[in-house]
Coordinates of C-alpha atoms in Angstrom, one line a residue:
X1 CA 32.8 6.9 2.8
X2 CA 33.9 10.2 4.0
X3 CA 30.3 11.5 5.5
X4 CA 31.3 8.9 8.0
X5 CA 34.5 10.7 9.0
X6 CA 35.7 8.3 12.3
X7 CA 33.4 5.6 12.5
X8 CA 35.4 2.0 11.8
X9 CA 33.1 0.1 9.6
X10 CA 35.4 -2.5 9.7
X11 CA 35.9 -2.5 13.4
X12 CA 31.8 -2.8 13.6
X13 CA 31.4 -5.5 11.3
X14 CA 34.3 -7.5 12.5
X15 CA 32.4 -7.6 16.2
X16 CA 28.8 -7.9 14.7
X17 CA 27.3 -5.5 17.1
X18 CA 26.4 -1.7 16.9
X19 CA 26.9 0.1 19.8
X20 CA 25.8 3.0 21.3
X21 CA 28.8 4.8 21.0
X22 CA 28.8 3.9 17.4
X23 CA 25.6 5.5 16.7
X24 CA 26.3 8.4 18.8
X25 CA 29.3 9.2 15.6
X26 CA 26.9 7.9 13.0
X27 CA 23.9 10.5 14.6
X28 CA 26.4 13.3 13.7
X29 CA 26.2 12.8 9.7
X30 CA 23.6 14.8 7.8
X31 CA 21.9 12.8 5.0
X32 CA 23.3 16.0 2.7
X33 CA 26.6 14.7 2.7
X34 CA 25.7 10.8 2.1
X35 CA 26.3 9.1 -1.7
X36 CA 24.7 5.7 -2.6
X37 CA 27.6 4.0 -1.7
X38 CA 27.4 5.8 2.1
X39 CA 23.7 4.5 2.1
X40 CA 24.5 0.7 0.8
X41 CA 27.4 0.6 3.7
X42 CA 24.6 1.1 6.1
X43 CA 22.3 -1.0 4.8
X44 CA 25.3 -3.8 4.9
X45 CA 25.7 -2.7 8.8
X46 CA 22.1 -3.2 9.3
X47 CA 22.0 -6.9 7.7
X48 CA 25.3 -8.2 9.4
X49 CA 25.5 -6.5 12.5
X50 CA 23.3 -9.1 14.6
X51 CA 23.5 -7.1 17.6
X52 CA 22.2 -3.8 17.3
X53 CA 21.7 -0.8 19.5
X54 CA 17.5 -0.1 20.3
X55 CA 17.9 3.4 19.1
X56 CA 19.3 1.8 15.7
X57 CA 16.2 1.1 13.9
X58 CA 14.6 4.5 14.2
X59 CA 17.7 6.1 13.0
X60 CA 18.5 4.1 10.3
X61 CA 14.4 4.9 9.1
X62 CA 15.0 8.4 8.9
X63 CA 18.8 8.4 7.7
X64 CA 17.9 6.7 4.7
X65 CA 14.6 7.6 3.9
X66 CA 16.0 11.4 4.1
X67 CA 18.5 10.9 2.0
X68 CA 16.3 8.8 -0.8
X69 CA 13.5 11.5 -0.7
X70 CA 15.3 14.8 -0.3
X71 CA 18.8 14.1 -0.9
X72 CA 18.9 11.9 -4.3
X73 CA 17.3 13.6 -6.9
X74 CA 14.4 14.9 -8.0
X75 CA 14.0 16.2 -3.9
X76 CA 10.8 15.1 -2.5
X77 CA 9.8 12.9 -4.9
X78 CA 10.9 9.5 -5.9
X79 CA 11.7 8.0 -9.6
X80 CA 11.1 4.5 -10.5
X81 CA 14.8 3.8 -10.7
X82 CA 15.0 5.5 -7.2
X83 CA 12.4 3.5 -6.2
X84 CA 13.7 -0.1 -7.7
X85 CA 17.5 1.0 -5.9
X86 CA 16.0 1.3 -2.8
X87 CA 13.8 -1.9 -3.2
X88 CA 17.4 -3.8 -4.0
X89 CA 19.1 -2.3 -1.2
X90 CA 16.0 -3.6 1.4
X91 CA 15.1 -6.7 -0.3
X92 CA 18.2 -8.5 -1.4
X93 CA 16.8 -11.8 -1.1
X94 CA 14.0 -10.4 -3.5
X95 CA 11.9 -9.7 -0.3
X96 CA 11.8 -7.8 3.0
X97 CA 13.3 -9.7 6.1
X98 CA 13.0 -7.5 9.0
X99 CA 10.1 -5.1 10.0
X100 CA 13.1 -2.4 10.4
X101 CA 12.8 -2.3 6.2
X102 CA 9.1 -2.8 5.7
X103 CA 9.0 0.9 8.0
X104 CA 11.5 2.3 6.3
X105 CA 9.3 1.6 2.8
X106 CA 6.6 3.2 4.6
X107 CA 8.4 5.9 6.0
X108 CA 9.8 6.7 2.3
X109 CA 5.8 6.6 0.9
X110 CA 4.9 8.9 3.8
X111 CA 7.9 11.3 3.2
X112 CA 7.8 11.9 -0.5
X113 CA 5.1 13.6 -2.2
X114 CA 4.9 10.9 -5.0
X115 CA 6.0 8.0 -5.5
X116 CA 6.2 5.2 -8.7
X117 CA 3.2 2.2 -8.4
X118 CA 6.3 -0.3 -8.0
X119 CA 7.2 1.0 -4.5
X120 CA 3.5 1.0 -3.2
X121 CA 2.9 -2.5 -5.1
X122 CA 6.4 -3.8 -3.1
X123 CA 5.2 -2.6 0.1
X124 CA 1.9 -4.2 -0.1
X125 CA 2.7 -7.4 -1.5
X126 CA 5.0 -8.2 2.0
X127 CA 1.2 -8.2 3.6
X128 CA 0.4 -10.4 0.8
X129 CA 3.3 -12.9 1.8
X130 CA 2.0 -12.9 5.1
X131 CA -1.4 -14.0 4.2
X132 CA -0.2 -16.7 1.5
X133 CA 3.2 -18.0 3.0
X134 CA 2.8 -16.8 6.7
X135 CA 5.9 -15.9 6.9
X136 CA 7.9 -12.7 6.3
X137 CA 8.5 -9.3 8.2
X138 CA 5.1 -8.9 9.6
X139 CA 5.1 -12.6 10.9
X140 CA 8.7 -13.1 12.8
X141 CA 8.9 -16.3 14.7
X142 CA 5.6 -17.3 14.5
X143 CA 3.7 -20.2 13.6
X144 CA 2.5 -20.1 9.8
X145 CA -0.8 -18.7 10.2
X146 CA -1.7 -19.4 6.1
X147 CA -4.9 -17.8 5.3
X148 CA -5.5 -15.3 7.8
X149 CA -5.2 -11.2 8.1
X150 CA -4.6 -10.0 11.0
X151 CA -5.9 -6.5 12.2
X152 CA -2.9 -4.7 12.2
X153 CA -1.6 -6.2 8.6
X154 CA -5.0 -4.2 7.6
X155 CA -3.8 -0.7 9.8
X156 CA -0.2 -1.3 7.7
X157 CA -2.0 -1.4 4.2
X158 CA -4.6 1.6 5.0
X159 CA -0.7 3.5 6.0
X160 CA 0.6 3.1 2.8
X161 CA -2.7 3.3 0.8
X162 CA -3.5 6.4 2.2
X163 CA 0.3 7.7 2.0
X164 CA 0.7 6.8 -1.5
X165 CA -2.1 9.0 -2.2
X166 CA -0.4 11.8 -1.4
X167 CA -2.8 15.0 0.2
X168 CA -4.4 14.8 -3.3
X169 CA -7.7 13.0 -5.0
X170 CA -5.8 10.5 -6.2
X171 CA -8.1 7.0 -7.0
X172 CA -6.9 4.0 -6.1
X173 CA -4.2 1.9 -8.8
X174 CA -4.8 -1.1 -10.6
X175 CA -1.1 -1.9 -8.8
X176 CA -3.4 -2.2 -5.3
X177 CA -6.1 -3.2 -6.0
X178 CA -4.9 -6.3 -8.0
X179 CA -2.7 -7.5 -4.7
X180 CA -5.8 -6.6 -3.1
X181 CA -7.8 -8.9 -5.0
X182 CA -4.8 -11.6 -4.2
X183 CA -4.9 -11.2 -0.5
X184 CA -8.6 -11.8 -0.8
X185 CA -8.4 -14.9 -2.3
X186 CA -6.0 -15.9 -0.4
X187 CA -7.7 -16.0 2.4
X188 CA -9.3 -18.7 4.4
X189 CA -13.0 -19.0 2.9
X190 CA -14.5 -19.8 6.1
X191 CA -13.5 -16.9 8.4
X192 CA -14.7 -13.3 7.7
X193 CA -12.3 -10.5 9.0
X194 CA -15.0 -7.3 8.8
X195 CA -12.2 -5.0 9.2
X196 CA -10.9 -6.3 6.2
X197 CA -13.9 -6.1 4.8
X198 CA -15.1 -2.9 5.0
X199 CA -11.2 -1.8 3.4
X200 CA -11.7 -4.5 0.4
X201 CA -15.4 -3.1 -0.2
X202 CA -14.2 0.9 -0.3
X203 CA -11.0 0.0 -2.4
X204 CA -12.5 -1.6 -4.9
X205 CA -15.5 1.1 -5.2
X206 CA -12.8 3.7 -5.3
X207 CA -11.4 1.9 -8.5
X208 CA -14.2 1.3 -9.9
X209 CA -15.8 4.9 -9.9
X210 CA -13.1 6.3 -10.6
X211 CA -12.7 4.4 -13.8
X212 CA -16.7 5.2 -14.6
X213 CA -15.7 8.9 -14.9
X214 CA -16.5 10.1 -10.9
X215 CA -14.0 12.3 -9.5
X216 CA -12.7 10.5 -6.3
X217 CA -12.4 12.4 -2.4
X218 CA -9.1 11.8 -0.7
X219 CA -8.2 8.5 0.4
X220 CA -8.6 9.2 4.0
X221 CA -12.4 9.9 3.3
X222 CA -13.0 7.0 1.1
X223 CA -11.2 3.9 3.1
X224 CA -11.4 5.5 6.4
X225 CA -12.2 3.0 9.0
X226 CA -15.5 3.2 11.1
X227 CA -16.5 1.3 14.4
X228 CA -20.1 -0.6 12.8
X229 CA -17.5 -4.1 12.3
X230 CA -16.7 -3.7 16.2
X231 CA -20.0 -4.0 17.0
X232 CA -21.9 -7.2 15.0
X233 CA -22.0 -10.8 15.0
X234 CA -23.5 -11.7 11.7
X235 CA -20.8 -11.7 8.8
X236 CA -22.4 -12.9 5.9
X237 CA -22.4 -10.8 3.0
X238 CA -25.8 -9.5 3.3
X239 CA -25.7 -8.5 6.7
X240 CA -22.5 -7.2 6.4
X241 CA -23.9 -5.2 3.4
X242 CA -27.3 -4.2 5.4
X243 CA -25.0 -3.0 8.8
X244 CA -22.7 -0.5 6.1
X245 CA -25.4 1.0 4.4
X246 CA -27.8 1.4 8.0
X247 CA -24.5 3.0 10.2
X248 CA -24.3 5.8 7.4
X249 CA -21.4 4.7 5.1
X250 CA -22.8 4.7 2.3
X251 CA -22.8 8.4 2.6
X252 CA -18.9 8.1 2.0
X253 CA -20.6 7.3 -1.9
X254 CA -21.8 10.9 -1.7
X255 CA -18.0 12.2 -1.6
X256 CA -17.6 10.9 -4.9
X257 CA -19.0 13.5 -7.9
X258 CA -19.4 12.7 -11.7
X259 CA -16.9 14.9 -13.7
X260 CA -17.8 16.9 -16.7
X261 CA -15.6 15.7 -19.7
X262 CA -13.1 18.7 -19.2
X263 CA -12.9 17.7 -15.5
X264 CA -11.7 14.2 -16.5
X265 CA -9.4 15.1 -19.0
X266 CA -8.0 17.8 -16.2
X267 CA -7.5 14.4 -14.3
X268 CA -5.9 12.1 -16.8
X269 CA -3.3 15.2 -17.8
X270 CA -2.6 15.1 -14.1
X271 CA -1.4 11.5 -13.5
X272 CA 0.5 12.0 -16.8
X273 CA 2.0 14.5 -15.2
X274 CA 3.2 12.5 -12.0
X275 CA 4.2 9.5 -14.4
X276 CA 6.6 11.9 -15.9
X277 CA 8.0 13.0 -12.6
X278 CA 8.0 9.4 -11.4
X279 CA 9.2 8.2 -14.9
X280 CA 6.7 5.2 -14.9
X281 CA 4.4 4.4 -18.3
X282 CA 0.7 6.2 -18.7
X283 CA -1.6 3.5 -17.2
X284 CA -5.2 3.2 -19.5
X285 CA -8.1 4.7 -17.6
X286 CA -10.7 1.4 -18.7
X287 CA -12.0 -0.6 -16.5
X288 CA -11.6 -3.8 -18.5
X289 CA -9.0 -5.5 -16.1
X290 CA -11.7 -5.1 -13.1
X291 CA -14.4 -7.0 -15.7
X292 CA -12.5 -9.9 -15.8
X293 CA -11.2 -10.1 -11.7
X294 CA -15.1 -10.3 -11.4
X295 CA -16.3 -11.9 -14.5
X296 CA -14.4 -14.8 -13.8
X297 CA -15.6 -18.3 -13.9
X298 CA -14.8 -19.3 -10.3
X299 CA -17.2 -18.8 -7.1
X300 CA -17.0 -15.3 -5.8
X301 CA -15.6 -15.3 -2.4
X302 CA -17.6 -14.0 0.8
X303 CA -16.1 -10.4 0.4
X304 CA -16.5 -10.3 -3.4
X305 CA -20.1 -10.9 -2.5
X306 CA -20.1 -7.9 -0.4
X307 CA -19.1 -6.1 -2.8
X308 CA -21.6 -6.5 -5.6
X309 CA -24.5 -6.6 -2.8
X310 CA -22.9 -3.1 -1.4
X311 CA -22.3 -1.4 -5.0
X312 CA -26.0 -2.7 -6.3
X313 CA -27.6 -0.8 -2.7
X314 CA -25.6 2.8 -3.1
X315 CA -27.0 5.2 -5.7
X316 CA -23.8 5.2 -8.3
X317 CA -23.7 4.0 -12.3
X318 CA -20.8 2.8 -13.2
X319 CA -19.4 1.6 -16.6
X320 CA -22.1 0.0 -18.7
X321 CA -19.2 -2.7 -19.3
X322 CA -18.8 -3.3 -15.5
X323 CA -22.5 -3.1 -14.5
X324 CA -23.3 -5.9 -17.2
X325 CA -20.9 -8.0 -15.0
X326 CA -22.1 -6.4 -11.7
X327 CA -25.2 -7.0 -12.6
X328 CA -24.7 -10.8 -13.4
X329 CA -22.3 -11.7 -10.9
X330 CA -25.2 -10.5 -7.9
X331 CA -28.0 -12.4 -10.1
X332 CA -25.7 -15.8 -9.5
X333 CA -24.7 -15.0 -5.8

């Protein structure tokens, strides 16, 4: 551990506290000089040091998530095996324990121009344990709230959304949208979070258009958040549905543009092209896996509802596959 040139890592982790002095020396060393072992050492001091200096967390955010996006190779991207060592270094217990790692996961989305599905999917999926186990980083110390999504859970998951998507069109992944679909039904059927909402509605359009051969806007334009859920009381489906479509978004619909054949196979050679970079698999384009989320045989939840009521109201055609089970899914609700 050279980079680390005078700090005692044993001294530290014999007295369990990180001082200030002791990140004064550690502020000195440029991410540059670190190796995987350098950055495992830290991640040790942040997991056994109990007692930790407050100017700790943000330091330890940008040390590592420097070093993983432009230190580690390829530099300012991040490779599925990157990607899976850093999940291993901030998950050891197979999840994330302390907000101080969820940012860090963010921080790395935010910093590296692309990233593998796997680190996105990881990130969302700790909002996910909130809602199912109430537990987790996002829910330290407090009574298991099972059920339930909280406003800022929702901010967290438009962050990485929108980071993961890079300054790019880039359409939402089945990897999202599928923990999206879980965090919906995990939810508590008998209270309607429109903030939510409004995010689940736009997500799954994205997906779905994109898959029926529209070219998508940035992810900032299609799941931005607007005030109309601020400022209703009613929150069934229908008038959720009706409020959307009357304060204007449905002209976030009009961002979205069928592509000519040449235009879509533009698009496919283009996430080929970050799979290679990211070293994942080539994903299939169809639109089967959404088919059966909402072809299923069980009752549609509230927001599912929303859904189908919103996508039957805005002026799109979507997969003849998909609006056969559109189509039948809004004739039952």
């Amino acid at each position: 551990m050279g980079a680390f040139g005078s700090v005692s890592f044993g001294e530290i982790l014999a007295r369990g506290s990180l001082r200030e002095t002791d990140l004064a020396k550690l502020s000195a060393i440029d991410a540059r000089q670190l190796t995987p072992d350098d950055v495992q050492a830290l991640f040790a001091l942040h997991v056994q040091c109990l007692v930790k200096d407050a100017g700790w967390s943000d330091w330890f955010i940008g040390i590592v998530s420097d070093y993983v996006v432009h230190t580690a190779e390829p530099q300012g991207y991040l490779t599925e095996e990157n990607a899976q060592w850093l999940i291993d270094q901030a998950a050891r217990s197979g999840w994330v324990e302390t907000r101080t790692e969820l940012d860090l996961l963010i921080d790395v989305l935010e910093s590296a121009r692309w990233a593998p599905r796997s680190l996105i999917a990881f990130g969302l999926s700790q909002v996910r344990r909130a809602v199912v186990a109430g537990d987790g980083p996002l829910r330290p110390g407090q009574p298991r709230a099972l059920g339930l999504l909280f406003d800022e859970e929702i901010e967290i998951m438009r962050r990485m959304i929108y980071a993961f998507g890079g300054d790019g069109s880039m359409a939402l992944t089945r990897s999202e949208v599928e923990i999206l679909f879980d965090i919906n039904a995990a939810l508590d059927k008998t209270r309607i979070n429109t903030a939510w909402t409004e995010l689940f509605v736009k997500a799954v359009t994205n997906v779905m258009l994109a898959a029926s051969g529209y070219g998508v806007p940035t992810r900032e334009e299609a799941l931005r958040s607007e005030a109309w859920h601020d400022e209703r009381s009613e929150t069934t489906p229908e008038a959720i549905v009706n409020a959307i479509v009357k304060s204007g978004l449905d002209g976030v619909v009009e961002a979205y543009r069928v592509q000519t054949p040449v235009e879509q196979a533009l698009s496919r050679l283009e996430r080929e092209y970050r799979n290679i970079i990211t070293g994942e698999d080539v994903t299939s384009d169809d639109a089967s896996w959404l088919t059966e989320w909402l072809g299923r045989s069980d009752a549609l939840t509230m927001n599912e509802i929303a859904l189908v009521d919103y996508l039957a109201k805005v002026p799109v055609t979507v997969e003849p596959e998909l609006q056969e089970v559109l189509e039948r899914v809004h004739t039952a609700a």
